[in-house]
Tab-separated table of C-alpha atoms in Angstrom:
chain	number	residue	atom	x	y	z
A	873	UNK	CA	-88.332	-13.720	-1.838
A	874	UNK	CA	-90.983	-15.095	0.528
A	875	UNK	CA	-91.158	-18.467	-1.265
A	876	UNK	CA	-88.496	-20.972	-0.279
A	877	UNK	CA	-86.819	-22.906	-3.062
A	878	UNK	CA	-87.786	-20.386	-5.745
A	879	UNK	CA	-84.206	-19.218	-6.385
A	880	UNK	CA	-80.948	-21.155	-6.487
A	881	UNK	CA	-78.762	-18.093	-6.833
A	882	UNK	CA	-79.274	-14.345	-7.174
A	883	UNK	CA	-76.918	-12.229	-9.276
A	884	UNK	CA	-77.462	-8.559	-8.498
A	885	UNK	CA	-75.954	-6.145	-11.004
A	886	UNK	CA	-75.101	-2.727	-9.599
A	887	UNK	CA	-73.963	-0.942	-12.768
A	888	UNK	CA	-74.161	2.795	-12.255
A	889	UNK	CA	-73.745	2.682	-8.484
A	890	UNK	CA	-70.661	4.503	-7.261
A	891	UNK	CA	-70.519	2.368	-4.119
A	892	UNK	CA	-71.983	-1.162	-4.383
A	893	UNK	CA	-70.807	-1.734	-0.815
A	894	UNK	CA	-74.035	-0.199	0.468
A	895	UNK	CA	-76.054	-2.870	-1.350
A	896	UNK	CA	-73.772	-5.694	-0.238
A	897	UNK	CA	-74.100	-4.768	3.439
A	898	UNK	CA	-77.891	-4.858	3.120
A	899	UNK	CA	-77.769	-8.545	2.145
A	900	UNK	CA	-75.052	-9.284	4.663
A	901	UNK	CA	-76.899	-8.100	7.754
A	902	UNK	CA	-80.609	-8.173	6.854
A	903	UNK	CA	-82.155	-10.414	9.504
A	904	UNK	CA	-85.272	-11.084	7.447
A	905	UNK	CA	-83.215	-12.518	4.603
A	906	UNK	CA	-80.606	-14.126	6.801
A	907	UNK	CA	-82.025	-17.653	6.967
A	908	UNK	CA	-82.486	-18.082	3.207
A	909	UNK	CA	-80.183	-15.583	1.503
A	910	UNK	CA	-76.511	-14.935	2.209
A	911	UNK	CA	-73.958	-12.701	0.563
A	912	UNK	CA	-71.646	-14.944	-1.460
A	913	UNK	CA	-69.202	-12.360	-2.741
A	914	UNK	CA	-68.631	-9.146	-4.657
A	915	UNK	CA	-67.491	-9.353	-8.279
A	916	UNK	CA	-65.986	-6.334	-10.025
A	917	UNK	CA	-65.642	-6.217	-13.821
A	918	UNK	CA	-62.878	-4.081	-15.306
A	919	UNK	CA	-62.784	-3.110	-18.993
A	920	UNK	CA	-59.218	-3.821	-20.134
A	921	UNK	CA	-59.493	-1.200	-22.874
A	922	UNK	CA	-60.794	1.694	-20.761
A	923	UNK	CA	-60.034	0.595	-17.204
A	924	UNK	CA	-56.906	2.735	-16.844
A	925	UNK	CA	-58.763	5.731	-18.251
A	926	UNK	CA	-61.438	5.407	-15.554
A	927	UNK	CA	-58.845	4.870	-12.820
A	928	UNK	CA	-56.952	7.957	-13.979
A	929	UNK	CA	-60.005	10.224	-13.747
A	930	UNK	CA	-59.286	12.971	-11.247
A	931	UNK	CA	-61.908	13.686	-8.625
A	932	UNK	CA	-62.479	16.767	-6.470
A	933	UNK	CA	-60.617	16.868	-3.184
A	934	UNK	CA	-62.109	14.449	-0.667
A	935	UNK	CA	-63.925	12.273	-3.210
A	936	UNK	CA	-62.860	8.733	-4.107
A	937	UNK	CA	-62.487	7.550	-7.678
A	938	UNK	CA	-65.561	5.332	-8.221
A	939	UNK	CA	-63.669	2.756	-10.285
A	940	UNK	CA	-61.002	2.461	-7.585
A	941	UNK	CA	-63.653	2.017	-4.893
A	942	UNK	CA	-65.387	-0.728	-6.876
A	943	UNK	CA	-62.079	-2.548	-7.352
A	944	UNK	CA	-61.341	-2.194	-3.630
A	945	UNK	CA	-64.648	-3.887	-2.777
A	946	UNK	CA	-64.176	-6.886	-5.072
A	947	UNK	CA	-63.572	-10.440	-3.891
A	948	UNK	CA	-63.208	-11.458	-7.533
A	949	UNK	CA	-62.095	-9.065	-10.271
A	950	UNK	CA	-62.786	-9.954	-13.910
A	951	UNK	CA	-60.634	-8.146	-16.467
A	952	UNK	CA	-62.662	-8.281	-19.671
A	953	UNK	CA	-61.752	-7.509	-23.313
A	954	UNK	CA	-58.119	-8.492	-22.817
A	955	UNK	CA	-57.894	-9.149	-26.566
A	956	UNK	CA	-58.248	-5.420	-27.240
A	957	UNK	CA	-55.047	-4.333	-25.462
A	958	UNK	CA	-51.340	-4.979	-25.791
A	959	UNK	CA	-49.582	-7.228	-23.278
A	960	UNK	CA	-47.795	-4.291	-21.649
A	961	UNK	CA	-51.075	-2.402	-21.240
A	962	UNK	CA	-52.620	-5.429	-19.533
A	963	UNK	CA	-49.640	-5.768	-17.181
A	964	UNK	CA	-49.923	-2.096	-16.204
A	965	UNK	CA	-53.650	-2.451	-15.576
A	966	UNK	CA	-53.128	-5.522	-13.391
A	967	UNK	CA	-50.460	-3.651	-11.418
A	968	UNK	CA	-52.880	-0.778	-10.888
A	969	UNK	CA	-55.610	-3.183	-9.714
A	970	UNK	CA	-53.216	-4.977	-7.364
A	971	UNK	CA	-52.051	-1.678	-5.879
A	972	UNK	CA	-55.659	-1.015	-4.857
A	973	UNK	CA	-56.792	-4.538	-3.935
A	974	UNK	CA	-54.042	-7.020	-3.140
A	975	UNK	CA	-56.415	-9.726	-1.914
A	976	UNK	CA	-58.942	-10.325	-4.699
A	977	UNK	CA	-58.609	-13.092	-7.267
A	978	UNK	CA	-58.084	-11.886	-10.861
A	979	UNK	CA	-59.575	-13.558	-13.938
A	980	UNK	CA	-58.762	-12.445	-17.488
A	981	UNK	CA	-61.516	-12.887	-20.074
A	982	UNK	CA	-62.588	-12.067	-23.600
A	983	UNK	CA	-66.202	-11.317	-24.540
A	984	UNK	CA	-67.166	-11.861	-20.877
A	985	UNK	CA	-66.756	-15.639	-21.163
A	986	UNK	CA	-66.297	-17.035	-17.667
A	987	UNK	CA	-67.022	-20.482	-16.253
A	988	UNK	CA	-69.880	-20.275	-13.760
A	989	UNK	CA	-67.838	-22.331	-11.315
A	990	UNK	CA	-65.388	-19.414	-11.142
A	991	UNK	CA	-67.976	-16.819	-10.135
A	992	UNK	CA	-70.545	-18.769	-8.094
A	993	UNK	CA	-70.180	-20.186	-4.576
A	994	UNK	CA	-67.306	-17.888	-3.645
A	995	UNK	CA	-68.240	-18.005	0.069
A	996	UNK	CA	-66.277	-14.792	0.476
A	997	UNK	CA	-68.308	-13.703	3.509
A	998	UNK	CA	-68.569	-16.897	5.552
A	999	UNK	CA	-66.354	-19.358	7.392
A	1000	UNK	CA	-66.506	-21.996	4.629
A	1001	UNK	CA	-63.724	-20.159	2.837
A	1002	UNK	CA	-61.452	-19.995	5.883
A	1003	UNK	CA	-58.750	-22.270	4.452
A	1004	UNK	CA	-58.480	-20.405	1.148
A	1005	UNK	CA	-58.702	-17.093	3.017
A	1006	UNK	CA	-55.749	-18.072	5.199
A	1007	UNK	CA	-53.725	-18.781	2.070
A	1008	UNK	CA	-54.801	-15.557	0.373
A	1009	UNK	CA	-54.015	-13.504	3.473
A	1010	UNK	CA	-50.492	-14.916	3.406
A	1011	UNK	CA	-50.140	-14.140	-0.306
A	1012	UNK	CA	-51.896	-10.758	-0.264
A	1013	UNK	CA	-49.931	-8.402	-2.469
A	1014	UNK	CA	-49.067	-5.092	-0.899
A	1015	UNK	CA	-47.573	-2.395	-3.088
A	1016	UNK	CA	-47.159	1.335	-3.290
A	1017	UNK	CA	-50.188	3.357	-4.427
A	1018	UNK	CA	-50.321	3.302	-8.229
A	1019	UNK	CA	-53.096	5.658	-9.247
A	1020	UNK	CA	-55.556	6.850	-6.606
A	1021	UNK	CA	-52.870	7.485	-4.011
A	1022	UNK	CA	-55.264	7.309	-1.082
A	1023	UNK	CA	-56.534	3.737	-1.709
A	1024	UNK	CA	-54.096	0.962	-0.841
A	1025	UNK	CA	-53.878	-2.543	0.605
A	1026	UNK	CA	-52.210	-2.943	3.994
A	1027	UNK	CA	-51.448	-6.222	5.735
A	1028	UNK	CA	-49.839	-7.221	9.007
A	1029	UNK	CA	-49.594	-10.199	11.332
A	1030	UNK	CA	-48.939	-10.460	15.067
A	1031	UNK	CA	-48.486	-13.748	16.955
A	1032	UNK	CA	-50.431	-14.656	20.087
A	1033	UNK	CA	-54.034	-14.419	21.251
A	1034	UNK	CA	-56.409	-11.576	21.999
A	1035	UNK	CA	-59.593	-11.327	24.019
A	1036	UNK	CA	-62.678	-10.925	21.840
A	1037	UNK	CA	-63.771	-7.854	23.797
A	1038	UNK	CA	-60.504	-6.121	22.959
A	1039	UNK	CA	-60.758	-7.102	19.303
A	1040	UNK	CA	-64.186	-5.459	19.248
A	1041	UNK	CA	-62.739	-2.318	20.840
A	1042	UNK	CA	-59.990	-2.168	18.211
A	1043	UNK	CA	-62.404	-2.641	15.303
A	1044	UNK	CA	-64.979	-0.215	16.694
A	1045	UNK	CA	-62.342	2.475	17.247
A	1046	UNK	CA	-61.256	2.003	13.645
A	1047	UNK	CA	-64.584	1.504	11.884
A	1048	UNK	CA	-67.169	3.272	14.037
A	1049	UNK	CA	-65.441	5.962	16.074
A	1050	UNK	CA	-62.866	6.792	13.350
A	1051	UNK	CA	-60.218	7.341	16.014
A	1052	UNK	CA	-57.279	6.084	13.947
A	1053	UNK	CA	-55.547	8.639	11.746
A	1054	UNK	CA	-52.469	8.380	9.583
A	1055	UNK	CA	-49.292	10.410	10.137
A	1056	UNK	CA	-50.729	13.256	8.065
A	1057	UNK	CA	-53.727	13.483	10.375
A	1058	UNK	CA	-56.197	12.022	7.868
A	1059	UNK	CA	-58.826	9.639	9.182
A	1060	UNK	CA	-58.376	6.077	7.959
A	1061	UNK	CA	-61.353	4.836	5.929
A	1062	UNK	CA	-61.768	1.064	5.637
A	1063	UNK	CA	-63.476	-0.161	2.472
A	1064	UNK	CA	-62.804	-3.896	2.984
A	1065	UNK	CA	-61.343	-5.826	5.876
A	1066	UNK	CA	-60.494	-9.515	6.167
A	1067	UNK	CA	-58.592	-11.387	8.796
A	1068	UNK	CA	-57.901	-14.589	10.691
A	1069	UNK	CA	-57.537	-14.071	14.443
A	1070	UNK	CA	-56.701	-16.099	17.533
A	1071	UNK	CA	-59.224	-15.489	20.316
A	1072	UNK	CA	-58.373	-16.356	23.912
A	1073	UNK	CA	-59.833	-19.742	25.017
A	1074	UNK	CA	-61.125	-20.457	21.495
A	1075	UNK	CA	-59.578	-23.554	19.855
A	1076	UNK	CA	-60.878	-22.547	16.408
A	1077	UNK	CA	-59.469	-19.953	14.083
A	1078	UNK	CA	-61.821	-16.979	13.908
A	1079	UNK	CA	-62.554	-15.093	10.704
A	1080	UNK	CA	-63.124	-11.316	10.626
A	1081	UNK	CA	-64.952	-9.647	7.744
A	1082	UNK	CA	-65.737	-5.994	7.272
A	1083	UNK	CA	-67.303	-3.646	4.697
A	1084	UNK	CA	-67.172	0.036	5.573
A	1085	UNK	CA	-68.475	0.394	9.163
A	1086	UNK	CA	-69.923	-3.122	9.417
A	1087	UNK	CA	-67.941	-6.116	10.600
A	1088	UNK	CA	-68.485	-9.668	11.781
A	1089	UNK	CA	-66.430	-12.186	13.773
A	1090	UNK	CA	-67.231	-15.837	13.085
A	1091	UNK	CA	-65.871	-19.228	14.101
A	1092	UNK	CA	-64.311	-21.419	11.417
A	1093	UNK	CA	-64.081	-25.207	11.309
A	1094	UNK	CA	-60.279	-25.079	11.537
A	1095	UNK	CA	-58.549	-25.497	14.899
A	1096	UNK	CA	-55.164	-24.105	15.831
A	1097	UNK	CA	-52.733	-27.027	15.912
A	1098	UNK	CA	-50.517	-25.585	18.645
A	1099	UNK	CA	-50.160	-22.496	20.827
A	1100	UNK	CA	-46.956	-21.596	18.988
A	1101	UNK	CA	-48.796	-21.267	15.685
A	1102	UNK	CA	-51.500	-18.901	16.918
A	1103	UNK	CA	-51.353	-15.703	14.912
A	1104	UNK	CA	-53.508	-12.724	14.000
A	1105	UNK	CA	-53.353	-11.809	10.324
A	1106	UNK	CA	-55.210	-8.861	8.762
A	1107	UNK	CA	-55.671	-7.302	5.336
A	1108	UNK	CA	-57.151	-3.798	5.136
A	1109	UNK	CA	-58.172	-2.075	1.908
A	1110	UNK	CA	-59.019	1.584	2.129
A	1111	UNK	CA	-58.017	5.240	2.114
A	1112	UNK	CA	-55.320	7.017	4.107
A	1113	UNK	CA	-54.117	3.771	5.673
A	1114	UNK	CA	-50.931	3.580	7.749
A	1115	UNK	CA	-49.611	0.083	8.411
A	1116	UNK	CA	-47.527	1.051	11.437
A	1117	UNK	CA	-50.374	2.811	13.198
A	1118	UNK	CA	-52.864	0.001	12.447
A	1119	UNK	CA	-50.405	-2.598	13.728
A	1120	UNK	CA	-49.408	-0.617	16.817
A	1121	UNK	CA	-53.041	-0.021	17.752
A	1122	UNK	CA	-53.789	-3.740	17.501
A	1123	UNK	CA	-50.631	-4.745	19.352
A	1124	UNK	CA	-51.256	-2.326	22.211
A	1125	UNK	CA	-54.785	-3.674	22.641
A	1126	UNK	CA	-53.582	-7.283	22.713
A	1127	UNK	CA	-50.481	-6.653	24.828
A	1128	UNK	CA	-52.466	-4.668	27.366
A	1129	UNK	CA	-54.454	-7.777	28.237
A	1130	UNK	CA	-51.336	-9.981	28.345
A	1131	UNK	CA	-49.638	-7.610	30.763
A	1132	UNK	CA	-52.676	-7.414	33.047
A	1133	UNK	CA	-53.387	-11.158	32.984
């Protein structure tokens, strides 16, 4: 890793790890690797034949189904061995995956045959993907929990601008302090977070990325075309999420500054 130009791309397989998010955050924030190595994206592979069986495995109270967590983390989800299942089985599996992660791209394959162009250079963690992220945030599929009832995708959008300091307060209360709870009193746990936000006095759209407790706010190359189009759009994937409470907490933070300004 010390020699520049030695690697073009690194594919790190995490088979056997219940939570590959811990590994991904290491590459995302490691300052020593930062100049030469960046996290391109997380790819989850689902076995079409046994995927539902793994997702249906019941876990002790308080524990997350490992397969569901791995799907929740994915930027790209490859459904392999589709030739071994009936069409209806595949549809049900895709519905289950979408109920957990409504943002990831799905690819169906047989014998793990995938074009490299589909899995490399995803740019899922940097501003280069801001245009496609904006589109995917708009199209993010939100549905009722299908299997692991605690892991869902939640999305909301609120027009206007927010001060960056207040955005940090909102995210830190959610991710670090764990202050936000759902209506049942359960603490919300964020597995993945993506968003496009409008920061006060910033002409560019800002991208927000998060994995577990870590998050980053970064400028994109895309400017807002008019004040009327400025909007804040988020997608959260995690456990015990409540859309109304997430949205109200964000709105109150933003509106507080508008009222005082």
